[in-house]
Amino acid sequence: MLLIRPVLDLVKSLPVLLGALLFGHGEPWQWIGLVFTAIAVFTGVSHVLTSRYRITASQVEWHTGLLLRKQRAIPRDRIRTVDVTSEPKHRLFSLAAARIGTGRHSHGKGPGKDELVLDAVTVAEAQRLRTLLLHRKAEAVTESADEPAAPPEQLIAAVDKKWLRYAPFTLSGLAVVGAAVGTVYHFAHELHFDPIQFSVVQTVVGHFADTPTWLSLVLAAAGLLVLVSLLSIGGYILSFWNFRLTREPAGTLHIRRGLITTRSVSIEEDRLRGVEIREPLPLRLAGGARCVAIAGGLREGKGADKSGGLLLPPAPLAKAHEVVAEVLGEDPAATPLARHPRRALYRRLSRAVTGVLLLAAALYGLAWLGALPDWPWQAALALVPFAALVGWDRYRGLGHALIGRYLVTRSGSLDRGTAAVRCDGMTGVVVERSYFQRRAGLVTVIAPVAAGKGHYRVLDVGESDGLALADRAVPGLLTPFLTGQRDPG
């Protein structure tokens, strides 16, 4: 890390350093940029030299810092996950970063107060820490030569090359293209650079200018589709290659994945509160889905790919249900769900269509004032049938059931999700009604869980059915309100 950290700090300070060297020209403020860069490098080196950690019988301790010292301690009985990540900078020297997470729910991007990151330790040490911190039950058992060897880990799922066909339907390549175009445009605008000056760009633009408009649009769409597909496949390979989901003898789910940046996450099954099957619309049309664990201590990202609880990358829907059955011992997500009343359909349709009509009205007002031409509000009106179709599909996606100890809820159209949450993992129940829901006789039942998203909703269910569902999910909690009985005291 003494070789890696200074280079990383120099890269982060590169804009300041280049500004000082190129535009300073001997000015006094030039030295401020150089001093700032030197301080950043010195801070990084001192962090590496002074970082220490210790594991006692009750907690994990870590401290670092030379001028400004930091000390952290996490009780071992609160540790829920150990995430071992090895980026290219780590793999160059056989190192890894061990991220130790507790059961506190976290949505942030950086390490929180209840998360400890040891960056960096050797790969062997990271695996030793994972076993030591999570397999606490096995510590009480003393192995001897006469005792039988522990059973090997059980393979639940492994990546299949055929799953690459689902990569283009994740639209991850579209995000890459959008980010790249935005970045290039930003720098070109800041530098007052016109890309039309290039002869190659002029040739392409001239070719499209001589081509019929409809053909240009078709060619551009086809080219974008090919580019997005190739980038999505590349991203799938980088993120999910070598993916393996296994169950270890100590009752721990172990997830490994990654080609260049490898990641290894361990989740105690005792802390598992359920699973969720995610089906974004393009992936659903292709018959695919991804599976995510609902467990405490996992940091939520913008999607299952960044979440540490990814149990299955984009794969066939049937395989996702197989993983759910293997992880939970049953598959409550495959149970037929109860349909919601017709009033929920009218609510979905009205919300979808009203939003488009309001947009069209606003565009029409701007056109009437002369600020816009007429075609924007006309195009908005043309979206009304599509909005109605989305509203109808959102209603088709609604469903709920109470299967054994699991509450199952499904909702969404563009990003449909089916969550199976353990009732004994719920911290209570919330019954919510807006003004329009009260008029329609509908309620939303919310299941708070100290894991995953933090809460899961049963949207727009009938009032009597929703209250009965809440009472069955958490027995006795709503009974006094449902029966109208009062305590004689």
Coordinates of C-alpha atoms in Angstrom, one line a residue, residues 82-402:
V82 CA -17.9 -9.6 5.9
D83 CA -17.4 -8.3 2.4
V84 CA -14.0 -9.1 0.9
T85 CA -13.2 -7.0 -2.2
S86 CA -10.0 -7.2 -4.2
E87 CA -9.7 -4.4 -6.8
P88 CA -6.9 -4.3 -9.4
K89 CA -4.8 -2.1 -7.1
H90 CA -5.1 -4.9 -4.5
R91 CA -4.7 -7.9 -6.8
L92 CA -1.4 -6.5 -8.0
F93 CA 0.1 -7.3 -4.6
S94 CA -2.3 -10.1 -3.5
L95 CA -4.2 -7.8 -1.1
A96 CA -7.8 -7.3 -0.3
A97 CA -10.1 -4.9 1.5
A98 CA -12.3 -6.5 4.3
R99 CA -15.5 -4.6 4.9
I100 CA -17.0 -5.7 8.3
G101 CA -20.7 -4.8 8.5
T102 CA -23.1 -4.8 11.4
G103 CA -26.9 -5.4 11.5
R104 CA -27.7 -1.6 11.3
H105 CA -29.4 -0.8 8.0
S106 CA -27.4 1.5 5.8
H107 CA -28.1 3.2 2.5
G108 CA -25.0 5.4 2.2
K109 CA -22.1 5.1 -0.2
G110 CA -19.2 5.3 2.2
P111 CA -18.4 3.4 5.4
G112 CA -20.8 4.3 8.2
K113 CA -20.3 4.4 11.9
D114 CA -21.3 0.8 12.2
E115 CA -19.0 -0.5 9.5
L116 CA -15.3 -1.1 9.6
V117 CA -13.1 -1.3 6.5
L118 CA -9.6 -2.9 6.8
D119 CA -7.8 -1.7 3.6
A120 CA -5.7 -3.5 2.9
V121 CA -4.8 -6.9 4.2
T122 CA -3.5 -10.0 2.5
V123 CA -6.0 -12.3 0.8
A124 CA -5.2 -15.1 3.2
E125 CA -5.8 -12.8 6.2
A126 CA -9.1 -11.5 4.7
Q127 CA -10.4 -15.1 4.4
R128 CA -9.2 -15.8 7.9
L129 CA -11.0 -12.8 9.3
R130 CA -14.2 -13.8 7.4
T131 CA -14.1 -17.3 9.0
L132 CA -13.2 -16.0 12.4
L133 CA -15.8 -13.3 12.6
L134 CA -18.7 -15.1 11.1
H135 CA -18.3 -18.7 12.2
R136 CA -18.6 -18.0 15.9
K137 CA -20.6 -21.1 16.5
A138 CA -17.8 -23.3 15.3
E139 CA -15.3 -21.7 17.6
A140 CA -16.7 -23.6 20.6
V141 CA -16.0 -26.9 18.9
T142 CA -12.4 -28.2 19.3
E143 CA -11.3 -30.3 16.4
S144 CA -9.2 -33.4 16.9
A145 CA -7.7 -36.0 14.7
D146 CA -10.5 -38.5 15.6
E147 CA -13.3 -36.1 14.6
P148 CA -14.7 -36.4 11.1
A149 CA -13.8 -33.6 8.7
A150 CA -16.3 -30.8 8.2
P151 CA -18.6 -31.3 5.2
P152 CA -17.6 -29.3 2.1
E153 CA -19.6 -26.2 1.2
Q154 CA -22.7 -26.8 -0.8
L155 CA -23.0 -25.2 -4.3
I156 CA -26.3 -23.4 -4.8
A157 CA -25.7 -21.5 -8.0
A158 CA -22.9 -20.8 -10.4
V159 CA -22.8 -18.5 -13.5
D160 CA -23.6 -20.0 -16.8
K161 CA -22.3 -18.6 -20.1
K162 CA -25.8 -18.8 -21.6
W163 CA -26.9 -16.1 -19.1
L164 CA -24.9 -13.6 -21.2
R165 CA -28.0 -13.3 -23.4
Y166 CA -29.7 -11.4 -20.6
A167 CA -27.0 -8.8 -20.3
P168 CA -28.4 -6.4 -23.1
F169 CA -31.7 -6.3 -21.2
T170 CA -30.1 -4.9 -18.1
L171 CA -29.6 -1.6 -19.8
S172 CA -26.3 -1.1 -18.0
G173 CA -24.6 -0.3 -21.3
L174 CA -27.1 2.5 -21.9
A175 CA -26.0 4.1 -18.6
V176 CA -22.4 3.8 -19.7
V177 CA -23.1 5.5 -23.0
G178 CA -25.1 8.2 -21.3
A179 CA -22.3 8.9 -18.8
A180 CA -19.6 8.9 -21.5
V181 CA -21.6 11.3 -23.7
G182 CA -22.3 13.6 -20.8
T183 CA -18.7 13.7 -19.8
V184 CA -17.4 14.3 -23.3
Y185 CA -19.9 17.1 -23.8
H186 CA -19.1 18.7 -20.5
F187 CA -15.3 18.8 -21.2
A188 CA -15.9 19.9 -24.8
H189 CA -18.1 22.8 -23.5
E190 CA -15.6 23.8 -20.9
L191 CA -12.7 23.8 -23.4
H192 CA -14.9 25.6 -26.1
F193 CA -14.1 22.7 -28.4
D194 CA -16.3 21.9 -31.4
P195 CA -16.2 18.2 -32.4
I196 CA -17.5 19.2 -35.9
Q197 CA -14.0 20.4 -36.7
F198 CA -12.9 16.8 -37.2
S199 CA -13.0 15.6 -40.8
V200 CA -14.3 12.2 -39.7
V201 CA -17.2 13.8 -37.8
Q202 CA -17.9 16.0 -40.8
T203 CA -18.0 13.0 -43.1
V204 CA -20.5 11.2 -40.8
V205 CA -22.7 14.2 -40.4
G206 CA -22.7 14.8 -44.2
H207 CA -23.6 11.2 -44.8
F208 CA -26.6 11.4 -42.5
A209 CA -27.6 14.7 -44.1
D210 CA -27.9 13.1 -47.5
T211 CA -29.9 10.1 -46.1
P212 CA -33.6 10.2 -45.6
T213 CA -34.6 11.1 -42.1
W214 CA -36.4 7.8 -41.3
L215 CA -33.4 5.8 -42.5
S216 CA -31.0 7.9 -40.4
L217 CA -33.1 7.3 -37.3
V218 CA -33.1 3.5 -38.0
L219 CA -29.4 3.4 -38.5
A220 CA -28.7 5.5 -35.4
A221 CA -31.0 3.3 -33.3
A222 CA -29.4 0.1 -34.7
G223 CA -25.9 1.4 -34.0
L224 CA -26.9 2.5 -30.5
L225 CA -28.5 -0.9 -29.8
V226 CA -25.3 -2.7 -30.9
L227 CA -23.1 -0.4 -28.8
V228 CA -25.3 -0.8 -25.7
S229 CA -25.5 -4.6 -26.1
L230 CA -21.7 -4.9 -26.4
L231 CA -21.1 -2.7 -23.3
S232 CA -23.8 -4.5 -21.3
I233 CA -22.2 -7.9 -22.1
G234 CA -18.7 -6.5 -21.1
G235 CA -20.1 -5.1 -17.9
Y236 CA -21.8 -8.5 -17.1
I237 CA -18.6 -10.3 -17.6
L238 CA -16.6 -7.9 -15.4
S239 CA -19.2 -7.9 -12.6
F240 CA -20.5 -11.5 -12.5
W241 CA -17.9 -13.7 -14.0
N242 CA -16.8 -16.5 -11.7
F243 CA -20.1 -16.0 -9.7
R244 CA -20.7 -18.7 -7.1
L245 CA -23.3 -18.9 -4.4
T246 CA -22.5 -21.6 -1.8
R247 CA -23.7 -22.6 1.7
E248 CA -20.9 -23.2 4.2
P249 CA -21.2 -25.8 7.1
A250 CA -21.4 -23.1 9.7
G251 CA -24.7 -21.8 8.3
T252 CA -23.3 -19.0 6.1
L253 CA -24.1 -18.0 2.6
H254 CA -20.9 -17.2 0.7
I255 CA -21.1 -15.1 -2.6
R256 CA -18.1 -14.7 -4.9
R257 CA -18.0 -12.8 -8.1
G258 CA -16.0 -10.5 -10.4
L259 CA -13.3 -10.9 -13.1
I260 CA -10.9 -7.9 -12.6
T261 CA -12.3 -6.7 -9.2
T262 CA -13.2 -9.7 -7.2
R263 CA -15.8 -9.6 -4.4
S264 CA -16.5 -12.1 -1.7
V265 CA -19.5 -11.6 0.7
S266 CA -20.6 -13.8 3.6
I267 CA -24.1 -13.6 5.1
E268 CA -25.2 -15.4 8.2
E269 CA -28.4 -17.3 7.4
D270 CA -29.7 -16.6 10.9
R271 CA -29.7 -12.9 9.9
L272 CA -31.6 -13.5 6.7
R273 CA -35.0 -11.9 6.7
G274 CA -36.2 -12.9 3.2
V275 CA -35.4 -12.6 -0.5
E276 CA -36.6 -10.4 -3.3
I277 CA -36.9 -11.2 -7.0
R278 CA -36.3 -8.2 -9.2
E279 CA -37.7 -8.1 -12.7
P280 CA -37.0 -4.8 -14.6
L281 CA -39.3 -4.5 -17.7
P282 CA -36.7 -5.3 -20.4
L283 CA -35.3 -8.3 -18.3
R284 CA -38.9 -9.5 -17.6
L285 CA -39.8 -9.4 -21.3
A286 CA -36.7 -11.6 -21.9
G287 CA -37.8 -14.1 -19.2
G288 CA -35.1 -13.1 -16.8
A289 CA -34.7 -11.9 -13.2
R290 CA -32.2 -11.3 -10.5
C291 CA -32.4 -12.4 -6.8
V292 CA -31.4 -10.3 -3.8
A293 CA -31.1 -11.2 -0.2
I294 CA -33.0 -9.2 2.5
A295 CA -30.5 -9.3 5.3
G296 CA -29.2 -6.8 7.9
G297 CA -25.8 -5.2 7.5
L298 CA -25.8 -5.0 3.7
R299 CA -25.2 -1.6 2.1
E300 CA -27.9 -0.8 -0.5
G301 CA -26.8 0.5 -3.8
K302 CA -28.6 1.7 -6.9
G303 CA -29.7 -1.8 -7.9
A304 CA -28.9 -5.3 -7.0
D305 CA -25.5 -5.2 -8.8
K306 CA -24.0 -2.9 -6.2
S307 CA -25.7 -4.5 -3.3
G308 CA -23.7 -7.1 -1.3
G309 CA -26.7 -9.3 -1.1
L310 CA -26.9 -10.3 -4.7
L311 CA -27.8 -14.0 -4.7
L312 CA -28.2 -14.4 -8.5
P313 CA -27.2 -12.1 -11.4
P314 CA -29.6 -11.7 -14.3
A315 CA -30.6 -15.2 -15.2
P316 CA -33.7 -17.2 -16.1
L317 CA -36.7 -16.6 -13.9
A318 CA -36.9 -20.3 -13.1
K319 CA -33.3 -20.3 -11.9
A320 CA -34.2 -17.4 -9.6
H321 CA -37.0 -19.4 -8.0
E322 CA -34.6 -22.4 -7.6
V323 CA -32.2 -20.1 -5.7
V324 CA -35.0 -18.9 -3.5
A325 CA -36.1 -22.4 -2.7
E326 CA -32.5 -23.5 -1.9
V327 CA -31.8 -20.4 0.3
L328 CA -35.1 -20.4 2.3
G329 CA -35.9 -24.1 2.1
E330 CA -39.1 -23.1 0.3
D331 CA -40.2 -20.8 -2.4
P332 CA -43.0 -18.5 -1.2
A333 CA -42.4 -16.1 -4.1
A334 CA -43.8 -18.8 -6.5
T335 CA -47.1 -19.0 -4.7
P336 CA -50.1 -17.6 -6.6
L337 CA -50.9 -14.1 -5.1
A338 CA -54.2 -12.6 -4.3
R339 CA -55.4 -10.0 -6.8
H340 CA -56.2 -6.5 -5.6
P341 CA -59.7 -4.9 -6.1
R342 CA -60.7 -3.1 -9.3
R343 CA -60.5 0.2 -7.4
A344 CA -56.7 -0.3 -7.4
L345 CA -56.9 -0.5 -11.2
Y346 CA -58.8 2.8 -11.6
R347 CA -56.3 4.4 -9.2
R348 CA -53.3 3.2 -11.3
L349 CA -54.9 4.3 -14.6
S350 CA -55.9 7.7 -13.3
R351 CA -52.4 8.4 -11.8
A352 CA -50.6 7.3 -15.0
V353 CA -52.9 9.2 -17.4
T354 CA -53.3 12.3 -15.3
G355 CA -49.5 12.9 -15.2
V356 CA -49.2 12.8 -19.0
L357 CA -52.3 15.0 -19.4
L358 CA -50.8 17.6 -17.0
L359 CA -47.6 17.6 -19.0
A360 CA -49.4 18.0 -22.2
A361 CA -51.4 20.9 -20.7
A362 CA -48.2 22.6 -19.6
L363 CA -46.6 22.2 -23.0
Y364 CA -49.7 23.5 -24.6
G365 CA -49.7 26.6 -22.4
L366 CA -46.0 27.3 -23.4
A367 CA -47.0 26.8 -27.1
W368 CA -49.9 29.2 -26.7
L369 CA -47.5 31.8 -25.3
G370 CA -45.2 31.3 -28.2
A371 CA -42.3 29.8 -26.2
L372 CA -42.6 26.4 -27.8
P373 CA -43.9 24.9 -31.1
D374 CA -47.0 22.8 -31.2
W375 CA -45.4 19.4 -31.7
P376 CA -44.2 18.9 -28.0
W377 CA -47.8 18.9 -26.5
Q378 CA -49.0 16.8 -29.4
A379 CA -46.3 14.3 -28.8
A380 CA -47.2 14.3 -25.1
L381 CA -50.8 13.5 -26.0
A382 CA -49.6 10.6 -28.1
L383 CA -48.1 9.1 -24.9
V384 CA -51.5 8.8 -23.2
P385 CA -52.2 5.2 -24.5
F386 CA -48.7 4.1 -23.4
A387 CA -49.3 5.7 -19.9
A388 CA -52.6 3.8 -19.7
L389 CA -50.8 0.6 -20.7
V390 CA -48.2 1.1 -17.9
G391 CA -51.0 1.8 -15.4
W392 CA -52.7 -1.4 -16.4
D393 CA -49.5 -3.4 -16.2
R394 CA -48.8 -1.9 -12.7
Y395 CA -52.2 -3.2 -11.6
R396 CA -51.5 -6.7 -13.0
G397 CA -48.3 -6.6 -11.0
L398 CA -50.0 -6.0 -7.7
G399 CA -50.4 -9.1 -5.5
H400 CA -49.9 -10.3 -1.9
A401 CA -50.1 -13.5 0.1
L402 CA -49.3 -14.8 3.6

